[in-house]
Amino acid sequence: MEELLQKFENKKPEIVFEWQDSETEACGWVVINSLRGGAAGGGTRMRLGLDRREVESLAKTMEIKFTVSGPPIGGAKSGINFDPNDPRKKSVLKRWYKAVVPLLKNYYGTGGDLNVDEIAEVIPMTEEYGLWHPQEGIVNGHFHPTDREKINKLGQLRQGVSKVIEDANYTPALHKKLTVADMITGYGVAQSVAHYYELWDGKLAGKRAIIQGWGNVGSAAGFYLAKMGVKIVGIIDRAGGLILPEGFSFQEITKLLLDKDGNKLIAPNMLPYEKVNEQIWETPAEIFIPAAASRLVTRSQIDALIKVGLEVIACGANVPFADPEIFMGATGKYADQHISLIPDFIANCGMARVFAYLMGNEVEVTDGAIFEDTSMTIRKALRKIRSVSDSKSLIAHRAFEIALKQLI
């Protein structure tokens, strides 16, 4: 696996598109690791301090993710170095999409990512520049569809991604009008934990979990885990957090999801960040969901969690460990050797899988069909790992080996 990973990491991306905004200091990159299968896919993120290397690493992560989610295409990513809280964000994004629309028309498909919203920003902005859907480049480049097939696939994408969830089994509140895109990645992370315990002979209900980050991924994962009987004992967010060793009730977790302000945790009794960061890593929990920004989780935090009973990490964030390597650095390897580590390209593949599902021929566009397809895709990937070995350690190692053999 090490040799395969090094070869994949060191291979230069096929296409790098660099952009400098004409009206602000914003700059950005589209990195296409390869045009495997004639196309490439990966979301658009924005954060201050982002650089080309981060975008390259995420493009490679996407390529591995497509070995799980499908379709069999190359990995890509868009990244914009700009403060997402700046009031000029909307105009920056509009100019960005205007610049990259030729790629999105022919062989690149994108979506939402960190600080960029799929429904509110990506879809309407790309529509404004003539795209039927931001995944149109994948439909054209990979499937080479007839006119009828193209209309069908893009129609399914338009309907399914923005679909308001109507089935009470998949939403915390019908009146909130949450969409598939809002909830599916967090749902997949929670399902990865459920399938892990099912396949490795464990009981999920009654387990305790800590969530890092309370955006769409973390809050949805917390909601679905709580619904399955997991006790959420701690939440750490950018500005603060909450700790309750006996666990918050399902109703309390639901309210925290519904009350969040964008990607921010909102609670009247929130602990300041310094205090929660000092205490949460010593709070007993079997499950840890890193679902904030990339490269935050340290070796000392992993050690502290292991000491108080950690069993499994399901990566809601891409590349969550504070290592310089693109994939498995020292911290990631340490975690993989000592506990069960479900890698990001399996745990958080939900949105990528939805795109792949909706590009199928005449698929059922219902909440149940979309969510259960994601669940079964994740289960299939974990089952394949389990068939290689029943060991609860080195799960990520085996997962990378299976994926890389398809790419190299």
CSV table of C-alpha atoms in Angstrom, one decimal:
chain,number,residue,atom,x,y,z
A,1,MET,CA,0.0,0.0,0.0
A,2,GLU,CA,2.8,2.5,0.9
A,3,GLU,CA,4.4,2.1,-2.5
A,4,LEU,CA,1.1,2.5,-4.3
A,5,LEU,CA,0.2,5.6,-2.2
A,6,GLN,CA,3.5,7.2,-2.8
A,7,LYS,CA,3.2,6.7,-6.6
A,8,PHE,CA,-0.3,8.1,-6.6
A,9,GLU,CA,0.6,11.1,-4.4
A,10,ASN,CA,3.7,12.0,-6.5
A,11,LYS,CA,2.0,11.9,-9.9
A,12,LYS,CA,1.5,15.4,-11.2
A,13,PRO,CA,-2.1,16.5,-11.9
A,14,GLU,CA,-3.1,16.6,-15.5
A,15,ILE,CA,-4.7,20.0,-15.5
A,16,VAL,CA,-4.2,23.1,-13.2
A,17,PHE,CA,-6.3,26.2,-13.9
A,18,GLU,CA,-5.2,29.3,-12.0
A,19,TRP,CA,-7.3,32.4,-11.6
A,20,GLN,CA,-6.7,35.9,-10.1
A,21,ASP,CA,-9.8,38.0,-9.5
A,22,SER,CA,-9.7,41.3,-11.3
A,23,GLU,CA,-11.5,43.2,-8.6
A,24,THR,CA,-10.3,41.7,-5.3
A,25,GLU,CA,-7.3,39.9,-3.8
A,26,ALA,CA,-9.1,36.5,-4.3
A,27,CYS,CA,-7.2,33.8,-6.2
A,28,GLY,CA,-8.2,30.3,-7.0
A,29,TRP,CA,-7.4,27.0,-8.7
A,30,VAL,CA,-9.2,24.1,-10.4
A,31,VAL,CA,-7.0,21.1,-10.1
A,32,ILE,CA,-7.9,18.0,-12.2
A,33,ASN,CA,-5.8,15.1,-11.1
A,34,SER,CA,-6.8,13.1,-14.1
A,35,LEU,CA,-9.5,12.8,-16.8
A,36,ARG,CA,-10.0,9.1,-16.0
A,37,GLY,CA,-13.1,8.0,-17.8
A,38,GLY,CA,-13.2,11.3,-19.8
A,39,ALA,CA,-14.2,13.6,-16.9
A,40,ALA,CA,-13.4,14.7,-13.4
A,41,GLY,CA,-15.4,15.8,-10.4
A,42,GLY,CA,-15.0,17.7,-7.1
A,43,GLY,CA,-16.6,20.5,-5.1
A,44,THR,CA,-15.7,24.2,-4.8
A,45,ARG,CA,-14.4,25.5,-1.4
A,46,MET,CA,-13.4,28.9,-0.1
A,47,ARG,CA,-11.3,29.9,2.8
A,48,LEU,CA,-8.7,32.5,3.6
A,49,GLY,CA,-5.2,31.0,3.4
A,50,LEU,CA,-6.1,28.1,1.1
A,51,ASP,CA,-3.3,27.3,-1.4
A,52,ARG,CA,-2.7,25.2,-4.5
A,53,ARG,CA,-1.3,22.3,-2.6
A,54,GLU,CA,-4.5,21.9,-0.5
A,55,VAL,CA,-6.5,21.9,-3.7
A,56,GLU,CA,-4.2,19.3,-5.3
A,57,SER,CA,-4.5,17.0,-2.3
A,58,LEU,CA,-8.3,17.3,-2.3
A,59,ALA,CA,-8.4,16.5,-6.0
A,60,LYS,CA,-6.4,13.3,-5.4
A,61,THR,CA,-8.8,12.5,-2.5
A,62,MET,CA,-11.7,12.8,-4.8
A,63,GLU,CA,-10.2,10.4,-7.3
A,64,ILE,CA,-10.0,7.8,-4.6
A,65,LYS,CA,-13.5,8.6,-3.5
A,66,PHE,CA,-14.9,7.9,-7.0
A,67,THR,CA,-13.6,4.3,-6.6
A,68,VAL,CA,-16.2,3.9,-3.9
A,69,SER,CA,-19.0,6.3,-5.0
A,70,GLY,CA,-18.7,6.0,-8.8
A,71,PRO,CA,-18.7,6.9,-11.6
A,72,PRO,CA,-15.2,5.8,-12.5
A,73,ILE,CA,-13.8,9.2,-13.3
A,74,GLY,CA,-10.9,11.4,-12.3
A,75,GLY,CA,-10.7,13.5,-9.2
A,76,ALA,CA,-10.8,17.3,-9.2
A,77,LYS,CA,-11.3,20.2,-6.8
A,78,SER,CA,-11.9,24.0,-7.0
A,79,GLY,CA,-10.4,26.2,-4.3
A,80,ILE,CA,-10.6,30.0,-3.7
A,81,ASN,CA,-8.3,31.8,-1.3
A,82,PHE,CA,-10.7,34.4,0.1
A,83,ASP,CA,-12.5,35.2,3.3
A,84,PRO,CA,-16.0,33.6,3.1
A,85,ASN,CA,-17.3,36.2,5.6
A,86,ASP,CA,-16.3,39.1,3.3
A,87,PRO,CA,-19.4,40.9,1.9
A,88,ARG,CA,-17.8,40.6,-1.5
A,89,LYS,CA,-18.0,36.8,-1.5
A,90,LYS,CA,-21.0,36.6,-3.9
A,91,SER,CA,-19.4,38.7,-6.5
A,92,VAL,CA,-16.1,36.8,-6.2
A,93,LEU,CA,-17.9,33.5,-6.7
A,94,LYS,CA,-19.8,34.8,-9.7
A,95,ARG,CA,-16.6,35.9,-11.4
A,96,TRP,CA,-15.0,32.6,-10.5
A,97,TYR,CA,-17.8,30.5,-12.1
A,98,LYS,CA,-17.8,32.7,-15.2
A,99,ALA,CA,-14.1,31.9,-15.6
A,100,VAL,CA,-14.4,28.2,-15.2
A,101,VAL,CA,-17.7,27.5,-17.0
A,102,PRO,CA,-15.9,26.1,-20.2
A,103,LEU,CA,-14.5,23.4,-18.0
A,104,LEU,CA,-17.8,22.7,-16.3
A,105,LYS,CA,-19.5,22.5,-19.7
A,106,ASN,CA,-17.2,19.8,-21.1
A,107,TYR,CA,-15.4,17.6,-18.6
A,108,TYR,CA,-15.5,18.9,-15.0
A,109,GLY,CA,-18.4,18.7,-12.5
A,110,THR,CA,-18.5,20.6,-9.3
A,111,GLY,CA,-20.7,21.1,-6.2
A,112,GLY,CA,-20.6,22.7,-2.8
A,113,ASP,CA,-17.8,22.3,-0.3
A,114,LEU,CA,-16.4,24.2,2.7
A,115,ASN,CA,-18.1,27.7,2.9
A,116,VAL,CA,-19.7,27.3,-0.5
A,117,ASP,CA,-23.4,26.2,-0.6
A,118,GLU,CA,-24.6,23.8,-3.3
A,119,ILE,CA,-28.2,25.0,-3.4
A,120,ALA,CA,-27.9,28.7,-2.6
A,121,GLU,CA,-24.7,29.4,-4.6
A,122,VAL,CA,-23.3,26.8,-6.9
A,123,ILE,CA,-26.5,25.8,-8.8
A,124,PRO,CA,-28.0,29.3,-9.4
A,125,MET,CA,-24.6,30.8,-10.3
A,126,THR,CA,-23.7,28.2,-12.8
A,127,GLU,CA,-27.2,28.2,-14.3
A,128,GLU,CA,-26.7,32.0,-14.8
A,129,TYR,CA,-23.8,31.1,-17.2
A,130,GLY,CA,-25.7,28.6,-19.2
A,131,LEU,CA,-25.2,25.3,-17.4
A,132,TRP,CA,-28.2,23.0,-16.8
A,133,HIS,CA,-26.4,21.6,-13.7
A,134,PRO,CA,-22.9,22.0,-12.2
A,135,GLN,CA,-22.3,18.2,-13.0
A,136,GLU,CA,-23.0,18.7,-16.7
A,137,GLY,CA,-19.3,18.4,-17.6
A,138,ILE,CA,-19.3,14.8,-16.1
A,139,VAL,CA,-22.4,13.9,-18.0
A,140,ASN,CA,-20.9,15.1,-21.3
A,141,GLY,CA,-17.3,14.0,-20.7
A,142,HIS,CA,-17.9,10.6,-19.2
A,143,PHE,CA,-21.2,9.3,-20.5
A,144,HIS,CA,-21.2,10.9,-24.0
A,145,PRO,CA,-25.0,10.9,-23.9
A,146,THR,CA,-27.6,11.2,-26.6
A,147,ASP,CA,-29.8,14.3,-26.4
A,148,ARG,CA,-32.5,12.2,-24.7
A,149,GLU,CA,-30.1,10.6,-22.2
A,150,LYS,CA,-28.5,14.0,-21.4
A,151,ILE,CA,-31.9,15.6,-20.7
A,152,ASN,CA,-32.9,12.6,-18.5
A,153,LYS,CA,-29.6,12.6,-16.5
A,154,LEU,CA,-29.5,16.4,-16.0
A,155,GLY,CA,-33.2,16.4,-15.2
A,156,GLN,CA,-32.6,13.8,-12.5
A,157,LEU,CA,-29.7,15.8,-11.1
A,158,ARG,CA,-31.7,19.0,-11.0
A,159,GLN,CA,-34.6,17.3,-9.3
A,160,GLY,CA,-32.7,15.1,-6.9
A,161,VAL,CA,-29.9,17.3,-5.5
A,162,SER,CA,-32.2,20.2,-4.7
A,163,LYS,CA,-35.0,18.0,-3.6
A,164,VAL,CA,-36.7,19.1,-0.3
A,165,ILE,CA,-36.8,16.0,2.0
A,166,GLU,CA,-40.4,15.0,2.5
A,167,ASP,CA,-39.9,11.7,4.3
A,168,ALA,CA,-39.8,12.2,8.1
A,169,ASN,CA,-37.3,9.3,8.4
A,170,TYR,CA,-34.6,11.5,6.9
A,171,THR,CA,-35.2,15.0,8.2
A,172,PRO,CA,-35.3,16.6,11.7
A,173,ALA,CA,-38.3,18.8,10.8
A,174,LEU,CA,-40.5,18.8,7.7
A,175,HIS,CA,-41.3,22.5,8.0
A,176,LYS,CA,-37.6,23.4,7.7
A,177,LYS,CA,-37.5,22.3,4.1
A,178,LEU,CA,-34.0,20.8,4.3
A,179,THR,CA,-32.7,19.4,1.0
A,180,VAL,CA,-30.9,16.1,0.1
A,181,ALA,CA,-27.7,18.2,-0.3
A,182,ASP,CA,-28.1,19.6,3.2
A,183,MET,CA,-28.3,16.2,4.9
A,184,ILE,CA,-26.8,13.4,2.8
A,185,THR,CA,-23.1,13.7,3.6
A,186,GLY,CA,-23.7,13.6,7.4
A,187,TYR,CA,-26.2,10.8,6.9
A,188,GLY,CA,-23.5,8.8,5.1
A,189,VAL,CA,-21.0,9.4,7.9
A,190,ALA,CA,-23.5,8.2,10.5
A,191,GLN,CA,-24.3,5.1,8.3
A,192,SER,CA,-20.6,4.3,8.0
A,193,VAL,CA,-20.5,4.1,11.9
A,194,ALA,CA,-23.7,1.9,11.9
A,195,HIS,CA,-22.3,-0.4,9.2
A,196,TYR,CA,-19.0,-0.6,11.0
A,197,TYR,CA,-20.6,-1.9,14.2
A,198,GLU,CA,-22.9,-4.3,12.2
A,199,LEU,CA,-20.0,-5.8,10.2
A,200,TRP,CA,-17.4,-6.0,13.0
A,201,ASP,CA,-19.9,-7.6,15.4
A,202,GLY,CA,-20.6,-4.6,17.7
A,203,LYS,CA,-23.7,-2.9,19.2
A,204,LEU,CA,-24.3,0.7,18.2
A,205,ALA,CA,-27.1,1.8,20.5
A,206,GLY,CA,-25.8,3.3,23.7
A,207,LYS,CA,-22.3,4.2,22.3
A,208,ARG,CA,-21.1,7.7,23.0
A,209,ALA,CA,-19.9,10.1,20.3
A,210,ILE,CA,-17.9,13.4,20.1
A,211,ILE,CA,-18.5,15.6,17.0
A,212,GLN,CA,-15.9,18.1,15.8
A,213,GLY,CA,-17.6,20.8,13.7
A,214,TRP,CA,-21.4,21.6,13.6
A,215,GLY,CA,-21.9,22.5,10.0
A,216,ASN,CA,-24.0,20.5,7.6
A,217,VAL,CA,-21.9,17.3,7.9
A,218,GLY,CA,-21.3,17.3,11.7
A,219,SER,CA,-24.8,18.3,12.7
A,220,ALA,CA,-26.5,15.9,10.3
A,221,ALA,CA,-24.2,13.1,11.4
A,222,GLY,CA,-25.0,13.9,15.1
A,223,PHE,CA,-28.7,13.9,14.3
A,224,TYR,CA,-28.7,10.5,12.6
A,225,LEU,CA,-26.4,8.9,15.2
A,226,ALA,CA,-28.7,10.2,18.0
A,227,LYS,CA,-31.7,8.8,16.1
A,228,MET,CA,-30.0,5.4,16.1
A,229,GLY,CA,-29.5,5.5,19.9
A,230,VAL,CA,-26.0,6.9,20.1
A,231,LYS,CA,-25.4,9.4,23.0
A,232,ILE,CA,-23.7,12.6,21.8
A,233,VAL,CA,-21.6,13.6,24.7
A,234,GLY,CA,-19.6,16.5,23.2
A,235,ILE,CA,-19.6,19.0,20.4
A,236,ILE,CA,-16.6,21.2,19.6
A,237,ASP,CA,-17.1,24.0,17.1
A,238,ARG,CA,-15.0,27.0,16.0
A,239,ALA,CA,-16.3,29.4,18.7
A,240,GLY,CA,-17.1,27.0,21.5
A,241,GLY,CA,-18.9,23.8,22.3
A,242,LEU,CA,-20.9,21.6,24.6
A,243,ILE,CA,-20.0,18.7,26.9
A,244,LEU,CA,-22.5,16.4,28.7
A,245,PRO,CA,-21.0,13.1,29.8
A,246,GLU,CA,-24.4,11.4,30.1
A,247,GLY,CA,-25.3,12.5,26.6
A,248,PHE,CA,-27.7,14.9,25.0
A,249,SER,CA,-31.2,13.7,24.3
A,250,PHE,CA,-32.3,13.1,20.7
A,251,GLN,CA,-34.6,16.1,21.0
A,252,GLU,CA,-31.8,18.3,22.2
A,253,ILE,CA,-29.5,17.3,19.3
A,254,THR,CA,-32.4,17.9,16.9
A,255,LYS,CA,-32.9,21.4,18.3
A,256,LEU,CA,-29.1,22.1,18.1
A,257,LEU,CA,-29.2,21.2,14.4
A,258,LEU,CA,-32.3,23.3,13.7
A,259,ASP,CA,-30.9,26.3,15.7
A,260,LYS,CA,-27.5,26.5,14.1
A,261,ASP,CA,-26.6,29.7,12.3
A,262,GLY,CA,-25.2,28.6,9.0
A,263,ASN,CA,-22.3,26.4,10.0
A,264,LYS,CA,-22.2,27.7,13.6
A,265,LEU,CA,-23.3,26.0,16.8
A,266,ILE,CA,-25.7,28.1,18.7
A,267,ALA,CA,-26.6,27.2,22.3
A,268,PRO,CA,-27.3,29.4,25.4
A,269,ASN,CA,-25.0,27.4,27.7
A,270,MET,CA,-22.1,27.1,25.2
A,271,LEU,CA,-18.6,26.7,26.7
A,272,PRO,CA,-15.9,29.0,25.3
A,273,TYR,CA,-13.6,27.3,22.8
A,274,GLU,CA,-10.5,27.3,25.1
A,275,LYS,CA,-12.5,25.5,27.8
A,276,VAL,CA,-14.2,22.9,25.6
A,277,ASN,CA,-10.9,22.2,23.8
A,278,GLU,CA,-9.2,21.5,27.1
A,279,GLN,CA,-12.0,19.1,28.4
A,280,ILE,CA,-13.5,17.4,25.4
A,281,TRP,CA,-10.6,15.1,24.5
A,282,GLU,CA,-10.8,13.6,27.9
A,283,THR,CA,-14.5,12.9,27.7
A,284,PRO,CA,-15.2,9.2,27.4
A,285,ALA,CA,-16.6,8.3,24.0
A,286,GLU,CA,-16.4,5.3,21.6
A,287,ILE,CA,-17.0,7.3,18.4
A,288,PHE,CA,-15.3,10.4,17.1
A,289,ILE,CA,-16.5,12.3,14.1
A,290,PRO,CA,-14.1,14.9,12.8
A,291,ALA,CA,-16.3,17.1,10.6
A,292,ALA,CA,-14.7,20.5,10.6
A,293,ALA,CA,-11.9,21.8,8.4
A,294,SER,CA,-9.0,19.6,7.1
A,295,ARG,CA,-5.8,18.9,9.1
A,296,LEU,CA,-7.0,19.8,12.6
A,297,VAL,CA,-6.8,16.5,14.6
A,298,THR,CA,-3.5,16.0,16.4
A,299,ARG,CA,-1.7,12.9,17.8
A,300,SER,CA,-2.2,14.2,21.4
A,301,GLN,CA,-6.0,14.4,20.9
A,302,ILE,CA,-6.1,10.9,19.4
A,303,ASP,CA,-4.1,9.6,22.4
A,304,ALA,CA,-6.4,11.3,24.9
A,305,LEU,CA,-9.5,9.9,23.2
A,306,ILE,CA,-8.0,6.3,23.1
A,307,LYS,CA,-7.3,6.5,26.8
A,308,VAL,CA,-10.9,7.1,27.6
A,309,GLY,CA,-12.3,4.4,25.3
A,310,LEU,CA,-12.3,5.5,21.7
A,311,GLU,CA,-13.2,2.6,19.3
A,312,VAL,CA,-13.8,4.2,15.8
A,313,ILE,CA,-13.2,7.4,13.9
A,314,ALA,CA,-15.5,8.2,10.9
A,315,CYS,CA,-14.0,11.0,8.9
A,316,GLY,CA,-16.6,13.6,8.0
A,317,ALA,CA,-13.9,16.0,7.0
A,318,ASN,CA,-11.5,15.4,4.2
A,319,VAL,CA,-7.9,14.7,5.4
A,320,PRO,CA,-8.8,15.5,9.1
A,321,PHE,CA,-5.4,14.8,10.6
A,322,ALA,CA,-2.8,17.5,11.2
A,323,ASP,CA,-0.2,15.9,8.9
A,324,PRO,CA,1.6,17.4,5.9
A,325,GLU,CA,1.1,14.3,3.7
A,326,ILE,CA,-1.8,14.2,1.3
A,327,PHE,CA,-3.3,11.0,2.7
A,328,MET,CA,-1.9,9.0,5.5
A,329,GLY,CA,0.7,10.9,7.6
A,330,ALA,CA,2.0,9.9,11.0
A,331,THR,CA,-1.1,10.8,12.9
A,332,GLY,CA,-3.5,9.1,10.5
A,333,LYS,CA,-1.3,5.9,10.5
A,334,TYR,CA,-1.1,6.0,14.3
A,335,ALA,CA,-4.9,6.2,14.5
A,336,ASP,CA,-5.4,3.4,11.9
A,337,GLN,CA,-3.0,1.1,13.8
A,338,HIS,CA,-4.6,1.6,17.3
A,339,ILE,CA,-8.3,1.9,16.6
A,340,SER,CA,-10.8,1.6,13.7
A,341,LEU,CA,-10.4,4.4,11.2
A,342,ILE,CA,-13.0,4.8,8.5
A,343,PRO,CA,-11.3,7.0,5.8
A,344,ASP,CA,-13.0,10.1,4.4
A,345,PHE,CA,-13.4,8.7,0.9
A,346,ILE,CA,-15.8,6.1,2.3
A,347,ALA,CA,-17.4,7.9,5.3
A,348,ASN,CA,-18.2,11.2,3.6
A,349,CYS,CA,-18.9,10.0,0.0
A,350,GLY,CA,-22.6,10.7,0.3
A,351,MET,CA,-22.8,13.7,-2.0
A,352,ALA,CA,-20.6,12.1,-4.6
A,353,ARG,CA,-22.7,9.0,-4.5
A,354,VAL,CA,-25.9,11.1,-4.9
A,355,PHE,CA,-24.4,12.6,-8.1
A,356,ALA,CA,-23.5,9.2,-9.4
A,357,TYR,CA,-26.9,7.7,-8.6
A,358,LEU,CA,-28.8,10.5,-10.3
A,359,MET,CA,-26.7,10.1,-13.4
A,360,GLY,CA,-28.1,6.6,-13.8
A,361,ASN,CA,-30.7,5.7,-16.4
A,362,GLU,CA,-34.3,6.4,-15.3
A,363,VAL,CA,-33.6,6.2,-11.5
A,364,GLU,CA,-36.2,6.6,-8.7
A,365,VAL,CA,-35.9,10.1,-7.4
A,366,THR,CA,-37.3,9.7,-3.9
A,367,ASP,CA,-35.9,10.3,-0.5
A,368,GLY,CA,-35.9,6.7,0.4
A,369,ALA,CA,-34.2,5.6,-2.8
A,370,ILE,CA,-31.5,8.3,-2.7
A,371,PHE,CA,-30.6,7.9,1.0
A,372,GLU,CA,-30.7,4.1,1.0
A,373,ASP,CA,-28.5,4.0,-2.1
A,374,THR,CA,-25.8,6.0,-0.2
A,375,SER,CA,-26.1,3.7,2.8
A,376,MET,CA,-25.7,0.6,0.7
A,377,THR,CA,-22.8,2.0,-1.2
A,378,ILE,CA,-20.9,2.7,2.1
A,379,ARG,CA,-21.8,-0.7,3.4
A,380,LYS,CA,-20.5,-2.4,0.3
A,381,ALA,CA,-17.2,-0.6,0.6
A,382,LEU,CA,-16.8,-1.6,4.3
A,383,ARG,CA,-17.9,-5.1,3.6
A,384,LYS,CA,-15.2,-5.5,1.0
A,385,ILE,CA,-12.6,-4.3,3.6
A,386,ARG,CA,-14.1,-6.8,6.1
A,387,SER,CA,-13.7,-9.6,3.6
A,388,VAL,CA,-10.0,-9.0,3.4
A,389,SER,CA,-9.5,-9.2,7.2
A,390,ASP,CA,-11.7,-9.0,10.3
A,391,SER,CA,-9.1,-7.0,12.2
A,392,LYS,CA,-10.5,-3.8,13.7
A,393,SER,CA,-7.2,-2.0,13.0
A,394,LEU,CA,-5.7,-1.0,9.7
A,395,ILE,CA,-9.1,-0.5,8.1
A,396,ALA,CA,-8.0,2.6,6.3
A,397,HIS,CA,-4.8,0.8,5.2
A,398,ARG,CA,-6.9,-1.9,3.5
A,399,ALA,CA,-9.3,0.6,2.1
A,400,PHE,CA,-6.5,2.6,0.4
A,401,GLU,CA,-5.0,-0.6,-1.0
A,402,ILE,CA,-8.3,-1.7,-2.6
A,403,ALA,CA,-8.9,1.8,-4.1
A,404,LEU,CA,-5.4,2.3,-5.4
A,405,LYS,CA,-5.3,-1.0,-7.2
A,406,GLN,CA,-8.1,0.4,-9.3
A,407,LEU,CA,-6.2,3.5,-10.1
A,408,ILE,CA,-2.6,2.4,-10.7
